[in-house]
PDB file of C-alpha atoms in Angstrom:
ATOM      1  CA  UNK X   1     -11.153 -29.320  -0.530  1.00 81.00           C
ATOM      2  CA  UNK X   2     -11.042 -27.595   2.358  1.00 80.00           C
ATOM      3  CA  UNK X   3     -14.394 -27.155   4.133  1.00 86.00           C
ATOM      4  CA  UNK X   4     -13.612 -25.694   7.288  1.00 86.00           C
ATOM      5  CA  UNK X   5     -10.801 -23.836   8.880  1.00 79.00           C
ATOM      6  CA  UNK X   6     -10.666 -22.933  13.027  1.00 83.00           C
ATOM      7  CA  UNK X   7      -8.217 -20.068  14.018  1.00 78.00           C
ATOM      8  CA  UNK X   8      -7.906 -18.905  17.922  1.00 82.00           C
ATOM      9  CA  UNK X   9      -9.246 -16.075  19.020  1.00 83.00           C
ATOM     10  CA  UNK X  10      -6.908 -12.951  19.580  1.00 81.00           C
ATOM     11  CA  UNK X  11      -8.208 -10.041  21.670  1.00 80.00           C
ATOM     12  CA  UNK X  12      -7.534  -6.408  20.237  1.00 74.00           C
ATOM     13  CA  UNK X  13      -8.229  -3.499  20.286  1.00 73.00           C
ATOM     14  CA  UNK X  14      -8.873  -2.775  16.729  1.00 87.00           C
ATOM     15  CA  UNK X  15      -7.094  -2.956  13.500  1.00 92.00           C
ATOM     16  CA  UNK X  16      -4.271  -0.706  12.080  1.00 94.00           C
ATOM     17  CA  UNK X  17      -7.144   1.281   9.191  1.00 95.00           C
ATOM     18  CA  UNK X  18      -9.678   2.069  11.911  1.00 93.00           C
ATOM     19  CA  UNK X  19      -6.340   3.102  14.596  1.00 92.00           C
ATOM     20  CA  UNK X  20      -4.884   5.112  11.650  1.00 94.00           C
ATOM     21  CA  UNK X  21      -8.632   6.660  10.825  1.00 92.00           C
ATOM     22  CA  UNK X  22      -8.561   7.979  14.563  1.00 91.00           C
ATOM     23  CA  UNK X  23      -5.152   9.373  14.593  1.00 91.00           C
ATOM     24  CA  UNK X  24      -5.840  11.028  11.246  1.00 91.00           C
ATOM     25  CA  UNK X  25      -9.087  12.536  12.789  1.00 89.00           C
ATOM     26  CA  UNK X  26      -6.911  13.732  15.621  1.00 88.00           C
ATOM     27  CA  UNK X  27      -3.608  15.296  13.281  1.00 86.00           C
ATOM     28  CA  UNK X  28      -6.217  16.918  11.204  1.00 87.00           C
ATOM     29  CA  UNK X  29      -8.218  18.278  14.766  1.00 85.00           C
ATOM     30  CA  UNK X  30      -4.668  19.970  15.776  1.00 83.00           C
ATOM     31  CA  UNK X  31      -3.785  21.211  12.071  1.00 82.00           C
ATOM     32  CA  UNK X  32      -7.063  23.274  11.955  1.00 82.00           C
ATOM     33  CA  UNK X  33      -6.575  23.894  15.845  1.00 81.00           C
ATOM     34  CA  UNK X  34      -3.346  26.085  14.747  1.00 73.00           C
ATOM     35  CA  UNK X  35      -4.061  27.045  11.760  1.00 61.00           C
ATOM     36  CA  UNK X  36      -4.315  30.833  12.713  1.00 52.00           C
ATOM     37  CA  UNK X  37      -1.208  32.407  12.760  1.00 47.00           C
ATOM     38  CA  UNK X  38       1.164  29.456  12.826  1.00 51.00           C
ATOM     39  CA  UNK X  39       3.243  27.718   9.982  1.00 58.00           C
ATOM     40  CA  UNK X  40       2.166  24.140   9.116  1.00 58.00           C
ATOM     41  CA  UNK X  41       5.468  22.380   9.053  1.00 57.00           C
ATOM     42  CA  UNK X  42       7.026  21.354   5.946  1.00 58.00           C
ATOM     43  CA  UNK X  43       6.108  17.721   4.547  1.00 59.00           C
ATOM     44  CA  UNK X  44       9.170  15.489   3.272  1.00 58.00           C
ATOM     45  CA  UNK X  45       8.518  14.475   0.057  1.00 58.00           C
ATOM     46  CA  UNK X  46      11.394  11.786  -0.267  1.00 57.00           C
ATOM     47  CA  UNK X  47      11.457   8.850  -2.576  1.00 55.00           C
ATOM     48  CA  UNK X  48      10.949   5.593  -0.865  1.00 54.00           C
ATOM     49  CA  UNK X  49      13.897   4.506  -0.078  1.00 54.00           C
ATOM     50  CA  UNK X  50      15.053   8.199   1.620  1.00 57.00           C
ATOM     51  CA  UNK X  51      12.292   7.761   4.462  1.00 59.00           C
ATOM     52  CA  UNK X  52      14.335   7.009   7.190  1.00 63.00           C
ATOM     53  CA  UNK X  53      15.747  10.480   7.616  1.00 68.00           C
ATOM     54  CA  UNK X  54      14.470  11.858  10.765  1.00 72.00           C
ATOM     55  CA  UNK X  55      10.903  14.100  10.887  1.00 74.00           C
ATOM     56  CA  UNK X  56      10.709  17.379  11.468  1.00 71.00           C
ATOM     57  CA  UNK X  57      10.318  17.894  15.212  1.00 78.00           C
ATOM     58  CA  UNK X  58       6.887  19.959  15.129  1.00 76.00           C
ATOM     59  CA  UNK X  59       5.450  17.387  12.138  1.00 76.00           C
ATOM     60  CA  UNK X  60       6.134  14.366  14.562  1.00 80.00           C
ATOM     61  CA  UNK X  61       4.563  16.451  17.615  1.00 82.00           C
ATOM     62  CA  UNK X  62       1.341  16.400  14.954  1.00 81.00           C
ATOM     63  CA  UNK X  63       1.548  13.192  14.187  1.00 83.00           C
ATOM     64  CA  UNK X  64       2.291  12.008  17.645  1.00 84.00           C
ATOM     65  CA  UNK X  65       4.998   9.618  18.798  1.00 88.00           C
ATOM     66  CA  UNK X  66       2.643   6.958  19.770  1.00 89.00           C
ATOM     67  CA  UNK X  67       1.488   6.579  16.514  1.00 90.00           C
ATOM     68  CA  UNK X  68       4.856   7.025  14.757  1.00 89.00           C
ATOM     69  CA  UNK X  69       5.993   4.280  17.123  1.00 92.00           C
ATOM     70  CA  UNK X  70       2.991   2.173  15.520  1.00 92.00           C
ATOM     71  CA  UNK X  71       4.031   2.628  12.147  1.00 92.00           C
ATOM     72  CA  UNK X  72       7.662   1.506  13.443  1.00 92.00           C
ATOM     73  CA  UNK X  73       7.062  -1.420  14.860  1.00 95.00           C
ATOM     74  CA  UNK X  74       4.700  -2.442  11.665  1.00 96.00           C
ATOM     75  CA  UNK X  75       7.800  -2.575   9.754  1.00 94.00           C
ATOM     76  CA  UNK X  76       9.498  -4.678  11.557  1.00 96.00           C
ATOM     77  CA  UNK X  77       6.920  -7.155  11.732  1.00 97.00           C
ATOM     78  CA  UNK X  78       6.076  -6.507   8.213  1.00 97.00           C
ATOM     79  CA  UNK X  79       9.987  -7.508   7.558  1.00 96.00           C
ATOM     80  CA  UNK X  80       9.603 -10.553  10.277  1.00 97.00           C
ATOM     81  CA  UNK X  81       6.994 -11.624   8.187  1.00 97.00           C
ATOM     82  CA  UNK X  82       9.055 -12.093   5.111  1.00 96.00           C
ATOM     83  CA  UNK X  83      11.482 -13.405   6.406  1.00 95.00           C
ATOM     84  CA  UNK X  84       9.567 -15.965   7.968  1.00 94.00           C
ATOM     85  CA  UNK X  85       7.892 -17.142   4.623  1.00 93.00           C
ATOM     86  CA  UNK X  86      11.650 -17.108   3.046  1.00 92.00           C
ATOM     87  CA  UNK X  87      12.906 -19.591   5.563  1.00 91.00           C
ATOM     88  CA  UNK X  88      10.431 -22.667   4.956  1.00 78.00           C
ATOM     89  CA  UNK X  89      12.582 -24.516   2.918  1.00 78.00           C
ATOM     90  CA  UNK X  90      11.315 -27.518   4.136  1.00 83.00           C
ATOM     91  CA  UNK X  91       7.951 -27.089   2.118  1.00 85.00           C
ATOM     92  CA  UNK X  92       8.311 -27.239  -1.465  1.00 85.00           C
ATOM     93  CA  UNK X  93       5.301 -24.859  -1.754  1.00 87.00           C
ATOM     94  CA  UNK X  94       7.301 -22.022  -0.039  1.00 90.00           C
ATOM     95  CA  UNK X  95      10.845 -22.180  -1.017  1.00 92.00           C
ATOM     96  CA  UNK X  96      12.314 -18.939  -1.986  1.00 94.00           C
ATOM     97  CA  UNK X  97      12.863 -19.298  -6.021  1.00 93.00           C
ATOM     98  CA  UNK X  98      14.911 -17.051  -8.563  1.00 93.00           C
ATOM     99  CA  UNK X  99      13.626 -14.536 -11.081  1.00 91.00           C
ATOM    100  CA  UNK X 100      14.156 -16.203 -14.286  1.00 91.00           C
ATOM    101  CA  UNK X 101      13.636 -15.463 -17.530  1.00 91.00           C
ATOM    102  CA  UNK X 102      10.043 -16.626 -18.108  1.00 91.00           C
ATOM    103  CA  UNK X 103       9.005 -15.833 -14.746  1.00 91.00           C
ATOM    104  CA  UNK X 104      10.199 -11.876 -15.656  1.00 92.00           C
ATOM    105  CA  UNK X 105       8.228 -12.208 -19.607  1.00 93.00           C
ATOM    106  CA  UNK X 106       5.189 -13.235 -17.371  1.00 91.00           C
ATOM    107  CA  UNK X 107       5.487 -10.767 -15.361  1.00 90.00           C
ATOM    108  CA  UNK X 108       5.889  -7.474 -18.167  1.00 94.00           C
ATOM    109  CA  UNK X 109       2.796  -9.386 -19.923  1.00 95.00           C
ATOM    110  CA  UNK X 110       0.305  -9.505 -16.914  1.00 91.00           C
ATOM    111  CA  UNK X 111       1.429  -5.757 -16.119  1.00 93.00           C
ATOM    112  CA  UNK X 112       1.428  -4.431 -20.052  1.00 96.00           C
ATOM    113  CA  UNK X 113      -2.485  -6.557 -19.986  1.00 96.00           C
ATOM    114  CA  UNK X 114      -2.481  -4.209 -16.212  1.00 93.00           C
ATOM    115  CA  UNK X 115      -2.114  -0.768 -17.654  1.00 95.00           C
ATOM    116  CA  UNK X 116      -3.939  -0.765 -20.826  1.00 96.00           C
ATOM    117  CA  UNK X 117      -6.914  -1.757 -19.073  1.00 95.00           C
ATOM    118  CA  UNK X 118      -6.129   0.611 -16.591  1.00 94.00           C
ATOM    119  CA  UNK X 119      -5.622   3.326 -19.306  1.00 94.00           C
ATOM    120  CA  UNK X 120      -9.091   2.324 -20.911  1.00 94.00           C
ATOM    121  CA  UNK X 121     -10.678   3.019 -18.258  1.00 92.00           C
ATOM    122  CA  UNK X 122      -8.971   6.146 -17.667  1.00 90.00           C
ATOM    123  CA  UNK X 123     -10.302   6.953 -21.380  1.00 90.00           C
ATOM    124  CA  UNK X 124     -13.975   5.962 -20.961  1.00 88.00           C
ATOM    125  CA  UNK X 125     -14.357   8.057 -17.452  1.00 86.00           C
ATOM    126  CA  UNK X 126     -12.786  10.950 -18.900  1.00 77.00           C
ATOM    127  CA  UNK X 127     -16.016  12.072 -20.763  1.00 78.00           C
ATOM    128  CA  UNK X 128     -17.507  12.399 -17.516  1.00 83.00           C
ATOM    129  CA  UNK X 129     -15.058  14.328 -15.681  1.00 84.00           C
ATOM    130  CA  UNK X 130     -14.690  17.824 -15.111  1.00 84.00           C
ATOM    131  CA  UNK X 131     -13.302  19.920 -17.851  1.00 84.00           C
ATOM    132  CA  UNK X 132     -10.027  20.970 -15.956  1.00 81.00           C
ATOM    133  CA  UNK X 133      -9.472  16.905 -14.953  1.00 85.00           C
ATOM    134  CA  UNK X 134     -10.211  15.776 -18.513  1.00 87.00           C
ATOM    135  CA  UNK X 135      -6.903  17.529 -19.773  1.00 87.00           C
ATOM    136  CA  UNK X 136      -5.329  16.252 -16.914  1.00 88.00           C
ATOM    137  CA  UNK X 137      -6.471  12.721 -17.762  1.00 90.00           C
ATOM    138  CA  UNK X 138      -5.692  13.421 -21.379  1.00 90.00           C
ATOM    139  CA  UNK X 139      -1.981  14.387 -20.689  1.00 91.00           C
ATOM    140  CA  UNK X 140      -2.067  11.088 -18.145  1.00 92.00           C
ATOM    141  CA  UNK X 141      -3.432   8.454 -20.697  1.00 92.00           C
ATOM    142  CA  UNK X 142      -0.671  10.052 -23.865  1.00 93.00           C
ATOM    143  CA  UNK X 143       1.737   8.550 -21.727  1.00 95.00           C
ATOM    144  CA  UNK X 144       0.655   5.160 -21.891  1.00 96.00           C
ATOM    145  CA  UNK X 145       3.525   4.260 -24.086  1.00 95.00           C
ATOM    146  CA  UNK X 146       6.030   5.799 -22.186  1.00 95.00           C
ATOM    147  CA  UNK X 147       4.933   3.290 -19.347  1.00 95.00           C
ATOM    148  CA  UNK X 148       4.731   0.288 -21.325  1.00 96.00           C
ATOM    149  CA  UNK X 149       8.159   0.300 -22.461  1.00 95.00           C
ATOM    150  CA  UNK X 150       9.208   1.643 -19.620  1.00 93.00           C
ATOM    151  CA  UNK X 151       7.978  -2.067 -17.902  1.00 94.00           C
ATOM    152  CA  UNK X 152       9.739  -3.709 -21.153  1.00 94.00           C
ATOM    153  CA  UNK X 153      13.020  -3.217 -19.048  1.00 91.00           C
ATOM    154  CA  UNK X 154      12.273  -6.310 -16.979  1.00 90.00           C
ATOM    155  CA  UNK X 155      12.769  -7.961 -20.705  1.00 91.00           C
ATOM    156  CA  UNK X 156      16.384  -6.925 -20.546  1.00 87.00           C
ATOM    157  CA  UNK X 157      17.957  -7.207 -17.394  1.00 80.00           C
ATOM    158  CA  UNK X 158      17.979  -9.348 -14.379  1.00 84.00           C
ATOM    159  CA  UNK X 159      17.288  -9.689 -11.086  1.00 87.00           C
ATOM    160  CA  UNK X 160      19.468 -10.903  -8.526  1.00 89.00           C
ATOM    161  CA  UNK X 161      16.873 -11.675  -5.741  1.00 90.00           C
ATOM    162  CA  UNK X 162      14.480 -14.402  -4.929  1.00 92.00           C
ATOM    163  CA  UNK X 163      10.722 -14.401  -4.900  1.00 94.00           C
ATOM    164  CA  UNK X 164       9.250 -15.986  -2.324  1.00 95.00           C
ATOM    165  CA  UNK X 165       5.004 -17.137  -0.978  1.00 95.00           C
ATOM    166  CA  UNK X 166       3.756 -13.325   0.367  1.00 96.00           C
ATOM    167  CA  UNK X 167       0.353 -11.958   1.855  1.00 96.00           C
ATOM    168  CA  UNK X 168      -0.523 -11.076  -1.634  1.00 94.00           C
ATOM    169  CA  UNK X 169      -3.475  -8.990   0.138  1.00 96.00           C
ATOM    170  CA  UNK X 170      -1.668  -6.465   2.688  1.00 97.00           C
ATOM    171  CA  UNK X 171      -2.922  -3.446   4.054  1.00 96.00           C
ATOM    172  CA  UNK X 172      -3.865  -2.224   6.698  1.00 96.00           C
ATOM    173  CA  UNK X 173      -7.125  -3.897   8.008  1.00 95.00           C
ATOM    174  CA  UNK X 174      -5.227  -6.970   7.924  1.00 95.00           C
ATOM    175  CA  UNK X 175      -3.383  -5.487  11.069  1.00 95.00           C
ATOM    176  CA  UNK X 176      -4.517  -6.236  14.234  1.00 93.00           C
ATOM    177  CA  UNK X 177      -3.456  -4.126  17.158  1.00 90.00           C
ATOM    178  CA  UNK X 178      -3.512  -6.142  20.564  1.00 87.00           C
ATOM    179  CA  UNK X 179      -2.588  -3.304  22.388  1.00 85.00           C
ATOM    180  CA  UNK X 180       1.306  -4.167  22.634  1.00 87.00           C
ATOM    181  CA  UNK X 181       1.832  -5.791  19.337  1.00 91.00           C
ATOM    182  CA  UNK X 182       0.538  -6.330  15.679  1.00 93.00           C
ATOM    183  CA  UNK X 183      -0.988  -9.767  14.615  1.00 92.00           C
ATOM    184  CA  UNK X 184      -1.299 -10.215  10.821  1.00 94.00           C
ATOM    185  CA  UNK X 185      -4.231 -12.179   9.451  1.00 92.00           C
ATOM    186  CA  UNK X 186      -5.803 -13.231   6.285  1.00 90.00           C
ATOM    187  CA  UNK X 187      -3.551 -15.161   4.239  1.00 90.00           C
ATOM    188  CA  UNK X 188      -6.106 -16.421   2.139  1.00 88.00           C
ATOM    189  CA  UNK X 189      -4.391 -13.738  -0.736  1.00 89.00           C
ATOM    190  CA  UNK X 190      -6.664 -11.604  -2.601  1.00 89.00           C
ATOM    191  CA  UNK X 191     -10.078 -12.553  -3.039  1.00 87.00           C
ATOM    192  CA  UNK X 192     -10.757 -11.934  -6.448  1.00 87.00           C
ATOM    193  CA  UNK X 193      -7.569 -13.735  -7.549  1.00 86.00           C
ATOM    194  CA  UNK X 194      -8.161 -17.482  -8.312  1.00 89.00           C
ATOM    195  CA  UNK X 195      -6.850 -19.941  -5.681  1.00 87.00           C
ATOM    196  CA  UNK X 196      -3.738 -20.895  -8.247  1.00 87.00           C
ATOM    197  CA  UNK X 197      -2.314 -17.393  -8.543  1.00 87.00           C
ATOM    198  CA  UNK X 198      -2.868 -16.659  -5.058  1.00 90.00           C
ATOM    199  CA  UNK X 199       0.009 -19.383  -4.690  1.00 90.00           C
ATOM    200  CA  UNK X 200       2.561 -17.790  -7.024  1.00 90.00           C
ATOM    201  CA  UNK X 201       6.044 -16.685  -5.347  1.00 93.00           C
ATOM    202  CA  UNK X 202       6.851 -12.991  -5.811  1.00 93.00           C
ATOM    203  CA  UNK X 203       9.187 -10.009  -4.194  1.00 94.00           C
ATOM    204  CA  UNK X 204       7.900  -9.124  -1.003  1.00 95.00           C
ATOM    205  CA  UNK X 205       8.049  -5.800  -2.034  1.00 94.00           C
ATOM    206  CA  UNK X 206       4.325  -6.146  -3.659  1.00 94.00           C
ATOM    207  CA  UNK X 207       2.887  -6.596  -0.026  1.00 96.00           C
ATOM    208  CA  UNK X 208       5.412  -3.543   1.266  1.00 96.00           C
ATOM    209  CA  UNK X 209       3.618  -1.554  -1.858  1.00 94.00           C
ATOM    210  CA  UNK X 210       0.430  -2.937  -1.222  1.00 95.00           C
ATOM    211  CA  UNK X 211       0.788  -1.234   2.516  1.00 96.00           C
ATOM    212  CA  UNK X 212       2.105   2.203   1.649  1.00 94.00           C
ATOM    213  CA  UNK X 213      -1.070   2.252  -0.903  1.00 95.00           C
ATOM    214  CA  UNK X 214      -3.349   1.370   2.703  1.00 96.00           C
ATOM    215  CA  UNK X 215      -1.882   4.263   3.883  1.00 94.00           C
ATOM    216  CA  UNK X 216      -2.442   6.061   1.286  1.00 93.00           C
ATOM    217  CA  UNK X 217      -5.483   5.355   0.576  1.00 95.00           C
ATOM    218  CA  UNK X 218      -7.048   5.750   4.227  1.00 94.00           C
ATOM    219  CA  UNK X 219      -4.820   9.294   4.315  1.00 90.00           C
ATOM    220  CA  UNK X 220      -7.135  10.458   1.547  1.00 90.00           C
ATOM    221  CA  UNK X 221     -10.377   8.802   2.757  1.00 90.00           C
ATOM    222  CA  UNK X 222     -10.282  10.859   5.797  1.00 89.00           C
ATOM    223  CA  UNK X 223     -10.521  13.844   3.842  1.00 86.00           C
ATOM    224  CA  UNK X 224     -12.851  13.244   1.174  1.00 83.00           C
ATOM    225  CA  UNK X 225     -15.134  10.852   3.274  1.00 78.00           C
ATOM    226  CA  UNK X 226     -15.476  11.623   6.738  1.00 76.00           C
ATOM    227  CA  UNK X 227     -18.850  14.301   7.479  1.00 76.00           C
ATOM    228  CA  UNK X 228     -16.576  15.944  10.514  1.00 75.00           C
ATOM    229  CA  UNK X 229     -14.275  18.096   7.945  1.00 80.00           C
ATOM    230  CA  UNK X 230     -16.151  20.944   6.051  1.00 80.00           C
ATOM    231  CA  UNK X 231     -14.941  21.211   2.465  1.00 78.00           C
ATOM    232  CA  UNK X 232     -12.793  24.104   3.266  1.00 75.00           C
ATOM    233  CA  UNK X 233     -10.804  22.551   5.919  1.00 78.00           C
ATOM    234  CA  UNK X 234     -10.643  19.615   3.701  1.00 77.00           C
ATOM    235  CA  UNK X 235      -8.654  22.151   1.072  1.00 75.00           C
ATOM    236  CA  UNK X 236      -6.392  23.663   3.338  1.00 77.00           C
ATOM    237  CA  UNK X 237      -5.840  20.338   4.731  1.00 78.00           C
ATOM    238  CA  UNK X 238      -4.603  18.744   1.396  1.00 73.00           C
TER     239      UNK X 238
END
């Protein structure tokens, strides 16, 4: 077993949640700054794979370039990353492996096992909702089977990709900003995952997802959780 592990010590400034907190606190200072008389400008709500289409000019002046540059340059090491891990081939442990058949029937099963406990949940906080979110969970949780064999694809096709050793526990406060660069840390996988499936190869797009949920998630945090934005900014803000 391992007993004790040493790392060096990297000097930074902070990491990429508590940078993106700040900027957030700033966009939402210059929102509210002009939000007499003046149009907010229009969000791009584009699938995934449509993001690289340039931003609006006055939605990257709110943003700000520095940080835009940030979130930039985190892709690329984010794809560095990858492509690191995919190019040990000289350890078994990490060589890149196809999705076979099993590997895919394993994989609907432990997400099917995913959503319906997901969806029970869903059903047991309902009762304790507000009425006008309890018909909104209602209509969510009547399309449980809608999802389910929606995942039951993976059982009839294929994928022509390899999976490879990821993260497995990416987001954002894994990020550390050194003030020129990123450095990534904690590779330990997540936490609450036992040692043996923290070693299973997958698509690197679960640690890609895993990030866009950390930004997500810290996008909505600084609206519902920081004591600086009254309730009615925090609506107009949404």
């Amino acid at each position: 077993y391992t007993v004790l592990m040493a790392q060096g010590y990297v000097p930074n400034a902070m990491n990429m949640w508590s940078s993106t907190l700040d900027e957030l606190s700033r966009y939402h200072e210059r929102i509210l700054a002009g939000q007499e008389g003046a149009d907010t400008p229009p969000m791009q709500h584009q699938p995934l794979f449509g993001i690289g289409h340039p931003i609006h000019t006055d939605l990257r002046e709110l943003v700000g370039e520095f940080y835009l540059s940030q979130a930039a340059l985190l892709g690329e090491r984010t794809a560095q990353l990858h492509q690191s891990l995919g190019e040990a081939t000289d350890m078994p442990a990490f060589q890149p492996e196809p999705f076979s058949a099993l590997y895919l029937r394993s994989l609907f099963q432990s997400m099917r096992a995913l959503t319906r406990r997901t969806f029970q949940h869903l059903r047991t906080a309902g009762d304790h909702l507000a009425p006008d979110l309890q018909s909104r969970v209602h209509d969510l949780v009547a399309q449980e089977p809608v999802l389910i064999d929606y995942l039951r694809s993976l059982l009839s096709g294929r994928i022509d990709a390899m999976k490879i050793r990821i993260h497995g526990d990416y987001h954002l406060a894994q990020v550390l900003y050194t003030g020129k660069d990123f450095l990534i840390i904690d590779f330990e996988g997540e936490p609450s995952r036992a040692l043996s499936e923290r070693k299973i190869k997958h698509s690197p797009f679960k640690d890609v997802a895993g990030m866009i949920r950390s930004f997500h998630y810290v996008a909505h945090l600084s609206l519902t959780a920081s004591p600086a934005i009254r309730p009615e900014d925090a609506q107009y803000l949404k």
